[in-house]
Every structure is written in C-alpha cells, then in structure tokens.
Coordinates of C-alpha atoms in Angstrom, one line a residue:
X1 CA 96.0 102.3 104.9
X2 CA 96.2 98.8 104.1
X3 CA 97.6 94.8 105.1
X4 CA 99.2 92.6 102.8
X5 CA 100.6 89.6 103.3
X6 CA 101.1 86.8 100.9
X7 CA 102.5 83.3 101.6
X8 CA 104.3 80.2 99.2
X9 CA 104.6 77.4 101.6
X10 CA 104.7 73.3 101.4
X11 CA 101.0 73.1 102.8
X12 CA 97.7 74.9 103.0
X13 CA 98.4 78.1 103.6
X14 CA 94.4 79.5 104.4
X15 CA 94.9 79.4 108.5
X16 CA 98.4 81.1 107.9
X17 CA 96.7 83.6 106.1
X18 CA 93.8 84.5 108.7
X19 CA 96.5 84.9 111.4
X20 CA 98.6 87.1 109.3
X21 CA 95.5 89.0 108.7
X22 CA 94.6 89.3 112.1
X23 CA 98.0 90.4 113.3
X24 CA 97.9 93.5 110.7
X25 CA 94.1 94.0 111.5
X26 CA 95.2 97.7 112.9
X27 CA 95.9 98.3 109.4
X28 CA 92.5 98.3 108.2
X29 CA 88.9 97.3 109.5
X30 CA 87.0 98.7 106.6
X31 CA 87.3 95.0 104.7
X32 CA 88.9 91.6 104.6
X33 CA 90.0 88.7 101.8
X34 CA 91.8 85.7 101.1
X35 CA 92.9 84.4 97.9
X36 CA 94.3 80.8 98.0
X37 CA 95.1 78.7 94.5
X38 CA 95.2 75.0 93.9
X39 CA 96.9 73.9 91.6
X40 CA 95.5 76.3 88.5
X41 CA 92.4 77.1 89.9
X42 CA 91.9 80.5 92.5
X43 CA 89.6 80.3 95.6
X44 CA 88.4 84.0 97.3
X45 CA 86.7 85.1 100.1
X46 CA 86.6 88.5 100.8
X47 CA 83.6 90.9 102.2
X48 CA 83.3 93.8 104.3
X49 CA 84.2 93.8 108.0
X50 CA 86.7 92.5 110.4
X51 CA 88.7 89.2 109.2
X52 CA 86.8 87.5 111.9
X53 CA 83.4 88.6 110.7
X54 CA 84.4 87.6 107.1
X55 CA 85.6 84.3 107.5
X56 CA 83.4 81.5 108.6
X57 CA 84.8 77.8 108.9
X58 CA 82.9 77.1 105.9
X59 CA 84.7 79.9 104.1
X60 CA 88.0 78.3 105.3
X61 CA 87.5 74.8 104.0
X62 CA 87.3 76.4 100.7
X63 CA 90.0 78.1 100.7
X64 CA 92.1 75.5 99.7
X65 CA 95.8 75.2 98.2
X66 CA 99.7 76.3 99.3
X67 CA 100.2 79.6 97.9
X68 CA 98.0 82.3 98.6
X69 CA 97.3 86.3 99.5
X70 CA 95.3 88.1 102.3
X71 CA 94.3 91.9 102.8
X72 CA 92.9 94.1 105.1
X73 CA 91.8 97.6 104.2
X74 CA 90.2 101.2 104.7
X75 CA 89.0 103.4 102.3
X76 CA 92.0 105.2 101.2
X77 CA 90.4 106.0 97.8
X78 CA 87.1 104.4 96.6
X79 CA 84.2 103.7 98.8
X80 CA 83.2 101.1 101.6
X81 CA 81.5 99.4 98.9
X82 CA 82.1 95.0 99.3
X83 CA 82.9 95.2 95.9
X84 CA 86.3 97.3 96.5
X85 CA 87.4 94.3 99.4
X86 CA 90.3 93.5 98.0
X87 CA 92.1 91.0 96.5
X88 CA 91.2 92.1 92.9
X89 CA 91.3 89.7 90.0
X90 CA 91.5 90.2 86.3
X91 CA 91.4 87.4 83.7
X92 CA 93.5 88.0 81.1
X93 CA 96.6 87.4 81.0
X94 CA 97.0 84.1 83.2
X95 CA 94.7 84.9 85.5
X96 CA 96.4 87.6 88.5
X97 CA 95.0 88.4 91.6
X98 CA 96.9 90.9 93.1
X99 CA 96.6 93.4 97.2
X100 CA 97.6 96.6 97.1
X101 CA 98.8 99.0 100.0
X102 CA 98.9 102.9 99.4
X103 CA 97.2 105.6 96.8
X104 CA 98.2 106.3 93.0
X105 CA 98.5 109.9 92.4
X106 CA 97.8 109.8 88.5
X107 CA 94.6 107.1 89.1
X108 CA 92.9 109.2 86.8
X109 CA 95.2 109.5 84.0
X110 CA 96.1 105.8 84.3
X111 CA 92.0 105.1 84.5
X112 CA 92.0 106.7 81.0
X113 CA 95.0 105.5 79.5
X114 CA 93.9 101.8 80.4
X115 CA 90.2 102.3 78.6
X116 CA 91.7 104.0 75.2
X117 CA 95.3 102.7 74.8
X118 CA 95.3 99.4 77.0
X119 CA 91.4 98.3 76.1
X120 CA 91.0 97.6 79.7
X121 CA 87.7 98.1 81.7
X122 CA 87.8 99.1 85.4
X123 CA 85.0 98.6 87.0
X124 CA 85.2 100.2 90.8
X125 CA 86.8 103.4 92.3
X126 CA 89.7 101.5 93.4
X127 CA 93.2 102.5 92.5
X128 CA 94.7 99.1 93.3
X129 CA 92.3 97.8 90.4
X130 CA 94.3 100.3 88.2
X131 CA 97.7 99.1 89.2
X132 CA 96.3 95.5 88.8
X133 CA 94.8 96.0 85.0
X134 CA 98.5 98.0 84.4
X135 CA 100.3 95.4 86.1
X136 CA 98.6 92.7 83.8
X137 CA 98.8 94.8 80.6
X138 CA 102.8 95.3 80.9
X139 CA 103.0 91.1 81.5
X140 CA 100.9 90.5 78.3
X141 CA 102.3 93.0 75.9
X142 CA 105.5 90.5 76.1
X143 CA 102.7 87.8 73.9
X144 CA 104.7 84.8 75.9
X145 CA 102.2 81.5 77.2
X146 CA 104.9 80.9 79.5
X147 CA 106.5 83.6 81.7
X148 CA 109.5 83.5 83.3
X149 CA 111.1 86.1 86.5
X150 CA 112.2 87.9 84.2
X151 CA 109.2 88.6 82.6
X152 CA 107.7 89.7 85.5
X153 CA 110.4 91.9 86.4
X154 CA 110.1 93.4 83.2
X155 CA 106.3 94.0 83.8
X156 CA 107.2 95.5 87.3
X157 CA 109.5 97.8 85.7
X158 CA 106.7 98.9 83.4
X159 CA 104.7 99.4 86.5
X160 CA 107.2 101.8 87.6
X161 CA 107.6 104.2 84.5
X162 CA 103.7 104.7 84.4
X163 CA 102.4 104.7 88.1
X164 CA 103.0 107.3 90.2
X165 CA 102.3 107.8 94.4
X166 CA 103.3 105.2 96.8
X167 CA 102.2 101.3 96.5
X168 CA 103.2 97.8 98.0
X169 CA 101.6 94.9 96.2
X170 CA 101.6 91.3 96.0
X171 CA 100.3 89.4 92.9
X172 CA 100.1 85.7 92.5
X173 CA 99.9 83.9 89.2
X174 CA 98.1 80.5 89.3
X175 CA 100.8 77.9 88.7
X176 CA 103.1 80.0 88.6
X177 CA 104.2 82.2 92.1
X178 CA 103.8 85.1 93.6
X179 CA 105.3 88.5 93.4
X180 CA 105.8 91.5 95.7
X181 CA 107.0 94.9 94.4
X182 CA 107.7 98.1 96.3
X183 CA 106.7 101.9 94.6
X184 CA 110.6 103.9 94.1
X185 CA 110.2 105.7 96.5
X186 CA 109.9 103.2 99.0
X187 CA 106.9 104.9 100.8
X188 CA 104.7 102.3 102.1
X189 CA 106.1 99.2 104.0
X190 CA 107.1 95.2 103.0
X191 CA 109.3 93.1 104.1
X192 CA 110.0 89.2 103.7
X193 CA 110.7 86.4 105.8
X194 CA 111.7 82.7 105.0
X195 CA 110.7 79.5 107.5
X196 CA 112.7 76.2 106.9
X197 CA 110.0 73.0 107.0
X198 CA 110.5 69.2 106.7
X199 CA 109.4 69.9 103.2
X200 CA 111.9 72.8 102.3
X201 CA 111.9 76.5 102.5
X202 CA 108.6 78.5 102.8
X203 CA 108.5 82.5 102.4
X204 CA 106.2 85.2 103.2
X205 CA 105.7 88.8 102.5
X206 CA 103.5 91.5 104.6
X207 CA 103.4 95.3 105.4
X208 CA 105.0 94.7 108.7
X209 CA 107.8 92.2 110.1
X210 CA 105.0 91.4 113.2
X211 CA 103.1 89.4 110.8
X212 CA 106.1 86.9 110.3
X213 CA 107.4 86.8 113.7
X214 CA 103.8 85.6 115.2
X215 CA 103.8 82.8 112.3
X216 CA 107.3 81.9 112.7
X217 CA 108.8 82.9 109.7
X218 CA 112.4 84.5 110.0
X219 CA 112.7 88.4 108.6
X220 CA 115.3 88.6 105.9
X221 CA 114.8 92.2 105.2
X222 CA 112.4 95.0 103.7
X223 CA 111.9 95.5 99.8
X224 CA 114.1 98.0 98.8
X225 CA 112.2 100.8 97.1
X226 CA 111.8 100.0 93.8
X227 CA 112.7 96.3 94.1
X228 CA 110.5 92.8 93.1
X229 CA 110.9 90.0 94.4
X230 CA 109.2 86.8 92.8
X231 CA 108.2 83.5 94.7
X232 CA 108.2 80.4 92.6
X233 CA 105.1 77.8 93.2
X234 CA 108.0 75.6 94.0
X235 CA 109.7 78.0 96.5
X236 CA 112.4 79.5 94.4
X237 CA 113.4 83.0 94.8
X238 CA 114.4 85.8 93.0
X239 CA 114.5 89.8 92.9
X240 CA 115.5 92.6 90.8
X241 CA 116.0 96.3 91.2
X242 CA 113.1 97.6 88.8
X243 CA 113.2 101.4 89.2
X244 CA 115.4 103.7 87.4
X245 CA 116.0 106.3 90.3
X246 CA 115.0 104.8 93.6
X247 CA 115.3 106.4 96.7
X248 CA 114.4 105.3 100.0
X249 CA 111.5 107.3 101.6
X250 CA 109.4 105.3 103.8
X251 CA 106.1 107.4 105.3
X252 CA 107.2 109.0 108.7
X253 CA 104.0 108.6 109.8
X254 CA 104.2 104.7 109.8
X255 CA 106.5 105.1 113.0
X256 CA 104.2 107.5 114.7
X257 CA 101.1 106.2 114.4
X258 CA 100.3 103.4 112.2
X259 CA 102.8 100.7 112.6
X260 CA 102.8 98.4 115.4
X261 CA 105.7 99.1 118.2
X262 CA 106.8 95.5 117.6
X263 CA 107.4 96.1 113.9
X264 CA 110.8 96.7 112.4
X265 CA 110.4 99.1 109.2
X266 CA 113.5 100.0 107.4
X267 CA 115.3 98.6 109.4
X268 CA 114.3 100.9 112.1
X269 CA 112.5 99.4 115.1
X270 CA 109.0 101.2 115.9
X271 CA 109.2 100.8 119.6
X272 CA 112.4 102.5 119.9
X273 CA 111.6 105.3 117.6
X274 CA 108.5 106.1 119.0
X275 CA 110.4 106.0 122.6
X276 CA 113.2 108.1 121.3
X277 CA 110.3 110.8 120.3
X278 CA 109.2 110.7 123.8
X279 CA 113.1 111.9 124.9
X280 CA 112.9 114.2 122.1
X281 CA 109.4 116.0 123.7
X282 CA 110.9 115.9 127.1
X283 CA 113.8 118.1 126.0
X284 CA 111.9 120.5 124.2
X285 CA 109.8 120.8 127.6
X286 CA 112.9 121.3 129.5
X287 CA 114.1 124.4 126.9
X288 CA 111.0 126.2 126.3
X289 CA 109.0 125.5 129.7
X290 CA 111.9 124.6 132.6
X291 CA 109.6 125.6 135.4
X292 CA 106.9 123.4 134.5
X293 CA 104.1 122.1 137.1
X294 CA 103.4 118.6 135.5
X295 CA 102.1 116.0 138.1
X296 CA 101.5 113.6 136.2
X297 CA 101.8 111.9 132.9
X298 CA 99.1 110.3 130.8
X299 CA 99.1 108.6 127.9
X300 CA 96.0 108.7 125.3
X301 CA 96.6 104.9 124.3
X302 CA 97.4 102.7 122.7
X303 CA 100.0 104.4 120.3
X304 CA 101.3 107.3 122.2
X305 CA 102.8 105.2 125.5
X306 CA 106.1 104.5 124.7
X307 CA 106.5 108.2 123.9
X308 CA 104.9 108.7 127.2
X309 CA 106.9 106.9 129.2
X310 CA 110.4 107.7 127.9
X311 CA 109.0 111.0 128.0
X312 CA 107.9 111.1 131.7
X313 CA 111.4 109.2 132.5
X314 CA 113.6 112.2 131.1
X315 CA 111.4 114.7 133.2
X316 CA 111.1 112.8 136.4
X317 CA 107.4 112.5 136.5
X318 CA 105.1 109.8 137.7
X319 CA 103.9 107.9 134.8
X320 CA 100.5 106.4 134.9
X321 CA 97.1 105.5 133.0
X322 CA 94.5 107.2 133.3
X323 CA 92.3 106.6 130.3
X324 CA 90.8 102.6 130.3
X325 CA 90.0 101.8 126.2
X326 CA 87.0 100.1 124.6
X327 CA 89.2 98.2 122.0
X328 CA 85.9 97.5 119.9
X329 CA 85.5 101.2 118.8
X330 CA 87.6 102.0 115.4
X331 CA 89.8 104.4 114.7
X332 CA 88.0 108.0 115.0
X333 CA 90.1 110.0 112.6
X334 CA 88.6 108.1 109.6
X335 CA 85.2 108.0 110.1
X336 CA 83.0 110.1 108.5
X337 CA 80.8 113.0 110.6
X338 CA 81.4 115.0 113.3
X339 CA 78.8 113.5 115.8
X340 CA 79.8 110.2 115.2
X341 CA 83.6 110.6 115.9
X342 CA 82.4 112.7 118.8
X343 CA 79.8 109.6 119.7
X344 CA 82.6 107.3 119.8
X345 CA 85.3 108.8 121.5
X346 CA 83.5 108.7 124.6
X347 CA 82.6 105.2 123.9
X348 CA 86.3 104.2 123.0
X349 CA 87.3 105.9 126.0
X350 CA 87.2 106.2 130.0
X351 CA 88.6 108.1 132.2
X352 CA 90.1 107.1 136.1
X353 CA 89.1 110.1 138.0
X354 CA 91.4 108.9 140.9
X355 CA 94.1 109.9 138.5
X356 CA 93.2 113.2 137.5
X357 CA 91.7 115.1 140.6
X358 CA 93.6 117.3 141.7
X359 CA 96.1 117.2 139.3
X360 CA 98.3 118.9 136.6
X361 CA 98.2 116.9 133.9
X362 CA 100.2 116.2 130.6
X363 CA 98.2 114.2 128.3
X364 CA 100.6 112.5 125.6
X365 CA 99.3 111.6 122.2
X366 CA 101.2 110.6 118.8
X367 CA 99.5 113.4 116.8
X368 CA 96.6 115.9 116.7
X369 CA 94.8 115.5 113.2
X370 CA 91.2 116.6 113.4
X371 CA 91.8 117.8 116.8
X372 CA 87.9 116.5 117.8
X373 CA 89.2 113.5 120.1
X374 CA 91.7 115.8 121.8
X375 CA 88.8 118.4 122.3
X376 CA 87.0 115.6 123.8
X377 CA 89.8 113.6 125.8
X378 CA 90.8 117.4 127.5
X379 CA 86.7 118.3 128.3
X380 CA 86.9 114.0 130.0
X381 CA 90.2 114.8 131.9
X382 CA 88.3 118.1 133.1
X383 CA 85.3 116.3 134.1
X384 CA 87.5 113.6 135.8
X385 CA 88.9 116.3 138.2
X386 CA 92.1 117.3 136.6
X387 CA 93.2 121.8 138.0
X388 CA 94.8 121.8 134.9
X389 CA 95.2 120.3 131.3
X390 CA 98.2 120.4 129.1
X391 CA 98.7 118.3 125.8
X392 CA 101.4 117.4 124.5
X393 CA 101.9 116.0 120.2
X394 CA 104.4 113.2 119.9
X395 CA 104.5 114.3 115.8
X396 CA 104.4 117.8 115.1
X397 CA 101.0 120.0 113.7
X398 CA 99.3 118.1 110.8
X399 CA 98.6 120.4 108.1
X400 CA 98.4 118.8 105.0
X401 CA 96.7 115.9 103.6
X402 CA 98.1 112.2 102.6
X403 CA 98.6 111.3 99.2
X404 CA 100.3 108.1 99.6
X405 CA 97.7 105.7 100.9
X406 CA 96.3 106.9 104.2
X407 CA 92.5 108.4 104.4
X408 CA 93.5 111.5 106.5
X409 CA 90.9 114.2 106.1
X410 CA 90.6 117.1 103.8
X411 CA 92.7 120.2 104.2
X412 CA 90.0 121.9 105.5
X413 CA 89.0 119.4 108.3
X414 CA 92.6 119.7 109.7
X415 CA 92.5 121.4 113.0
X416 CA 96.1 122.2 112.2
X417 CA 95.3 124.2 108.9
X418 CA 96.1 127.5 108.4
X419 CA 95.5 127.3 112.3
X420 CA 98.5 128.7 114.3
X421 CA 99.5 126.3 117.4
X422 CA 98.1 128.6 120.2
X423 CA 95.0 128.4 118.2
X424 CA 94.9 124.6 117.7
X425 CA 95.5 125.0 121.7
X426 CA 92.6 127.1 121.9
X427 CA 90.4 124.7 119.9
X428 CA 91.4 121.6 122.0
X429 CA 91.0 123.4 124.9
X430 CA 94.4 122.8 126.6
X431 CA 96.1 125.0 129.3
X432 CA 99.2 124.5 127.0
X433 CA 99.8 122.5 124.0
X434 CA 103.5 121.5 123.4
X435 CA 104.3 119.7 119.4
X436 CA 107.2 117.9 118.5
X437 CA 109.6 119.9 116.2
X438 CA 109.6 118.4 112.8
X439 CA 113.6 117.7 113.1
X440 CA 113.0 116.5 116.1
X441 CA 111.0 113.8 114.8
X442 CA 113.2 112.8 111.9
X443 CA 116.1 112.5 114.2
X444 CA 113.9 109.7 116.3
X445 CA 113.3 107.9 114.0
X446 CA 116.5 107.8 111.6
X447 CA 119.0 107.3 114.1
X448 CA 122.2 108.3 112.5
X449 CA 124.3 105.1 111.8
X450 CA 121.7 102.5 112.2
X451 CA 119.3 103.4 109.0
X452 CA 120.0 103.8 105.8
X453 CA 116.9 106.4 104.8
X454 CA 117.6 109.0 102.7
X455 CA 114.9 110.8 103.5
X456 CA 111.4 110.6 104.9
X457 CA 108.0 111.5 103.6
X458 CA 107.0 114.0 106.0
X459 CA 104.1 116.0 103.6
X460 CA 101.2 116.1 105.8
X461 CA 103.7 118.5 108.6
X462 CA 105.6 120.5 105.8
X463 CA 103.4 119.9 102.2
X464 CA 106.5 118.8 100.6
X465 CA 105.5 115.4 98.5
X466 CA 108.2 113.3 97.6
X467 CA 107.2 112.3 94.2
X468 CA 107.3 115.7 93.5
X469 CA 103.7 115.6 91.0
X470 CA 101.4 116.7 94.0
X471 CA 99.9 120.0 92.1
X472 CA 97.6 122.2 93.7
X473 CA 94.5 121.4 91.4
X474 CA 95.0 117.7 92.6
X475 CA 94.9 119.2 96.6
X476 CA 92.2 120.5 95.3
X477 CA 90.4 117.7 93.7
X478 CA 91.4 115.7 97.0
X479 CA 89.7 118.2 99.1
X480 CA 86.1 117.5 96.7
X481 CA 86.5 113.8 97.6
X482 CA 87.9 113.6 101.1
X483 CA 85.4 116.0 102.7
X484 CA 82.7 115.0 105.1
X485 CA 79.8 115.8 103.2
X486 CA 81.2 113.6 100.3
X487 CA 82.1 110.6 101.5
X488 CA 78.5 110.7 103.8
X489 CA 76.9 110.9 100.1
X490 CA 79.4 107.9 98.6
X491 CA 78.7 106.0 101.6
X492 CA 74.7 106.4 100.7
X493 CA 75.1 105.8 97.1
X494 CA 77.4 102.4 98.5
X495 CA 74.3 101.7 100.4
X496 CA 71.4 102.4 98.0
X497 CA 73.5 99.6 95.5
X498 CA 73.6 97.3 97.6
X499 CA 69.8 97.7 99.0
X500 CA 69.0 96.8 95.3
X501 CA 71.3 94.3 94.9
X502 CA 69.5 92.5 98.1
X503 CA 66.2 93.2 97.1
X504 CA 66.7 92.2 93.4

C-alpha cells in the first residue's frame, strides 16, 4: 500500500508536498520522495524512512518549483531496497517521473515485453517502474516533440490495454503538467481537489480526500475507474474516459483498514462505513448469541473504534479503552518474522488492567490476518485480569492473499487459511470469536442509494479477483515471494548491496 499526491499550484509547491505526505503517512513507512520541477529541470529527494527522516531543510530548499509529486510506500512488490523509494524517472521521452499506488498482476510479462519489443531496461523489482517505462513507451510511439492532452490520453489508454491488476499513478512531464490515471477497475483510491488563489486556480490529486482537506484544497470528486485527468503547467484541466470496459471496484479493504476514518472514497465516507459495520456486528451478536455476558467493550486501536463503539451502542454495553498505543511501532502485519511482530506488539501496545479485572470482555478489531497480534492482545487482556476473553472481527476471516497493491502475507501465513473459524478461535485463544458476515460488510460500506459501486473487490475473504487473470500458478508464485523466509533473504541481499555500496 502506497501515498500519492501530486500538486500544480501558483507557487512552490515543496512544503505542500511534505504535509500531503505526512497526512497519508499511514499509507506507507517503508520509504519517502519528492519530485518538484522548475521550469524544465526536475529536483528529487527520496530515501528510505519516514517523510520526516527523509527530508532535511536542506533537502527542502532544493526542492524548488510549482508543480510537483510526493510518495510514501511499503513493499508491496520489490524489496526495502532505497533504490525502489519512489518517484521513478526515465529519460526518454521528455523526461517523466511518475508514483504509483497498487500491484501489476502481469509485471512479469510486461518486464519482458518492455526488454524485447519496447527496448526498455528496468532496472529494480518494482512494478511501478514497469508501468512508468510502458507509460513512456505508449507517449513516444506517437514520434511528436510537442504533446498535447490528447496525447497523453491516448498513452493512458495504451496503459490500459497492456497492464493488468489495480494502479493509481501520477506522472508529471517537465514543462508540460501533470497527469493522474486510475486502473478500470477502479481498485485503488484518487481523488482531486481544486483551491482558488490570488493567482488563479490550483489543483491537487492524492490517494485520499484527507490530504486535500488539511491543505485546503476543495474535493471535486474521485477518478472514475479508468479515467485521466491531466493538469496543465498553467493550471488547465482536462480528463478523458480511457478504458474500454470500466467498472467501478474499489478495494473493500480500504474502508476496513487502510483508509483514514476522515477520508471520503467513492464517495463513501470511511467513518461511517466503518461505524455502520460496528451495527452490523452487534446484530449478528444479538441472532446468534442473545444471551451474551459481555461487560465491556474494547477496542484494539486505532482502526477498529468506530466499529467499536456503534457496536457497543446497539448492544447497550459500556464502551471503553483499555489498550494505551505506542504510536512509534509500525504496522505488525507487514513485517517480516515471527519474533519480531511478536517483539513489537507488546511494544505497540498496553494494557489498563483497571479495565479488564474482573471482566467479560469483547475485544473489537477491523480484521484478523496473521492472527499473531490477536494471539498476543488476548494472552495481555488475560494477564491484565480479564474472567473471560471474546473477540470479535469487524471484516470477515482473511483467507486469501492481495493482488492489487497491499503486502498481506502468503496464503500459508494466514491464520484464516484452510483454518475453520472455531479453529482460528482456538489459535487466538478466545473464549469466543465472532466475524462479520461477508454481506454484512458490503452492505456497510455500499449503502444502497448513496454509492454508485458496482461491486467491491472482496478476494482476500472469498478468492474471487476482479480482474479475473489471478491463476493458481501466480498464487503460487506469490506464495514463493511473500513468505517469511523470502523476504528475510531479500531484505539481506537489500542489505549486503548497500554495505558495498557504503564501503565502496
């Protein structure tokens, strides 16, 4: 999972750019960059880490110029390797730099096509240097020295017909604008907003609507799926439907769990999705388990507590917290090795014992992936004195892996796999274990009337990918790469290059 934001405005755009990144920071912590241009000439900085460990005030001064792009990443494919912080850049033709959001399915295919047919060179692991180099290649078969929004469109539309999987990019052209474009499917998030200065009209494009409401900026809408839009240097825009068969599937997983509850996706507002699967939880509860002896309700936060508390609400129960967070501890799901997620959920986490003794408690979190920080967060609400544990999944079991652009973990290393809920409760070590129902979920978050979503990806609950090119031999392939034991070795080899680099 990925940030992107990229801004044409009437002045220097680098501080807009570092508070855009640092709004969508939750998107990624792996790496961090800036692109800014001048006139014709392009300025990066980009480096592994936090946006506030990469850029210094020297870094800043430097990044001069009114048009620019940011990014913030984690390995979705590639390694933690500096050399995949993104924005990329490619010479030829004019000189694009371009951020990327979500996975290619066919990277491998593309990779080849681009070396025998396209005479292109990639040099990292990274699919979003693929859809770059293709990108570029579809702009300069049209042999023009000056391009025009049509042009670009056209290239976009090229994009389309050889990339598959789920993408949302933003290019920018030196002296000439930027341009955002949306996969057909619509899977990953972006939307754009427009501010009116003294000067004229500025305009802005990120994942998530949050980014433009903390710098202003007013949200005109989300890219439909499918659809460019392209930013003049001058602050003209224009966009074009470049897909042939676009339908509107955003990731359902972006309203659990990775967007923020402030965010508007689709037209669909995070916060009351994600309170609306809360209600949805508390019904089931009141159908399958009417007699329950919940005291108390606790959130695991920070995502699960809307759900929480509209949950509590319909069933009557106190609400309260009961966990304290380290916010300086990253995500656990993604990183690599047992012992350290274990290592760090205690670290990330803290339990009120004043809270739990004594108690029957529901702990409420947005999903169970691994299952190793629920193992953990139930043995802690143990310890801190709680007669009895139950669990409760905002999202139902996760069984299958991501395609599309987040780093979830093999099939294998799914505590939901091949695993039937009583024995995922079991494993976790609940007293009982109650997951939302998987229309349960769709129904929160569509809301009949409000939306217009076709359809949701929803592959990692049911395996059904939306692009419908998700074979078994790639699952396969997937599970090679995404394993523990593999990305511990590319994390080595990232390490060993860059010992020699330093030592060189």
């Amino acid at each position: 999972m990925c940030g992107i934001v990229g801004l044409v405005c009437k002045t220097a755009v680098n501080q807009s750019l570092y508070d855009a990144l640092m709004v969508l920071q939750h998107r990624g912590q792996d790496a961090a960059g800036i692109v800014t241009c001048e006139g014709g000439k392009l300025h990066l900085r980009k480096g592994n880490g936090l946006a506030s460990d990469v850029f210094r005030t020297s870094h800043m001064i430097k990044l001069r110029g009114n048009m620019g792009l940011g990014h913030v990443r984690y390995p979705t494919a590639g390694c933690s390797s500096s050399a995949e912080a993104q924005p990329f850049y490619v010479n030829s033709p004019y000189g694009i730099t371009l951020a990327h959001n979500g996975n290619l399915t066919n990277a491998e295919e593309l990779k080849q096509d681009l070396f025998r047919e396209d005479l292109r060179h990639i040099n990292t692991t990274s699919d979003s240097e693929i859809l770059l180099n293709i990108f570029a290649h579809e702009l300069q078969a049209q042999n023009k020295l000056r391009i025009a929004p049509e042009d670009v469109f056209r290239a976009v539309a090229g994009v389309h017909r050889r990339c598959r999987g789920g993408y949302a990019s933003v290019a920018m052209i030196p002296g000439f604008g930027i341009i955002a474009f949306r996969d057909p499917y619509g899977i990953r998030p972006v939307v754009y907003g427009r501010r009116e200065s003294d000067r004229g009209t500025e305009y802005m494009v990120a994942s998530e609507s949050v980014a433009l409401d903390s710098l202003g900026f007013e949200r005109v809408r989300d890219l439909d799926p499918g659809e460019a839009i392209f930013i003049s240097h001058d602050g003209q825009l224009y966009s074009q439907q470049c897909a042939a068969n676009p339908m509107r599937s955003p990731c359902i997983f972006e309203f659990v769990y990775f967007a923020r509850p402030d965010s508007i996706i689709d037209n669909v507002f995070v916060h009351k999705a994600r309170s609306r699967m809360g209600q949805k939880l508390a019904k089931k509860i009141e159908r399958e388990w009417p007699d329950h002896d919940i005291d108390v309700v606790i959130p695991i936060p920070d995502t699960s507590r809307t759900a929480a508390l509209s949950l509590a609400g319909k069933l009557h129960v106190r609400y309260t917290e009961g966990f304290i967070k380290n916010r300086y501890i990253g995500r656990t799901f993604i990183m690599p090795g047992q012992t350290v997620r274990k290592k760090s959920v205690r670290q990330k986490l803290n339990a009120i014992d004043l809270e739990f003794t004594g108690k029957n408690v529901l702990l409420v979190d947005d999903s169970i992936v691994r299952g190793t920080t629920s193992q953990q967060i139930v043995l802690m609400a143990r310890e801190a004195g709680a007669k009895k544990v139950y669990f409760a999944s905002a999202a139902p079991p996760v069984r299958f892996p991501n395609v599309y652009g987040i780093d979830m973990p093999s099939a294998a290393e799914l505590v939901a796999h091949d695993r039937t809920e009583e024995e995922v409760r079991e494993y976790i070590g609940a007293d009982r274990l109650i997951f939302q129902d998987l229309s349960d979920l769709i129904n929160a978050v569509q809301k009949k009337g409000k939306t217009d979503i076709t359809r949701f990806d929803t592959s990692v609950f049911n395996g059904d990918y939306v692009t419908g090119d998700v074979s078994e031999s790639y699952l396969e392939q997937l599970e090679l790469l995404r394993n523990d034991t593999a990305k511990c070795e590319e994390d080595a080899a990232g390490r060993s290059i860059l010992d020699l680099h330093n030592n060189a």
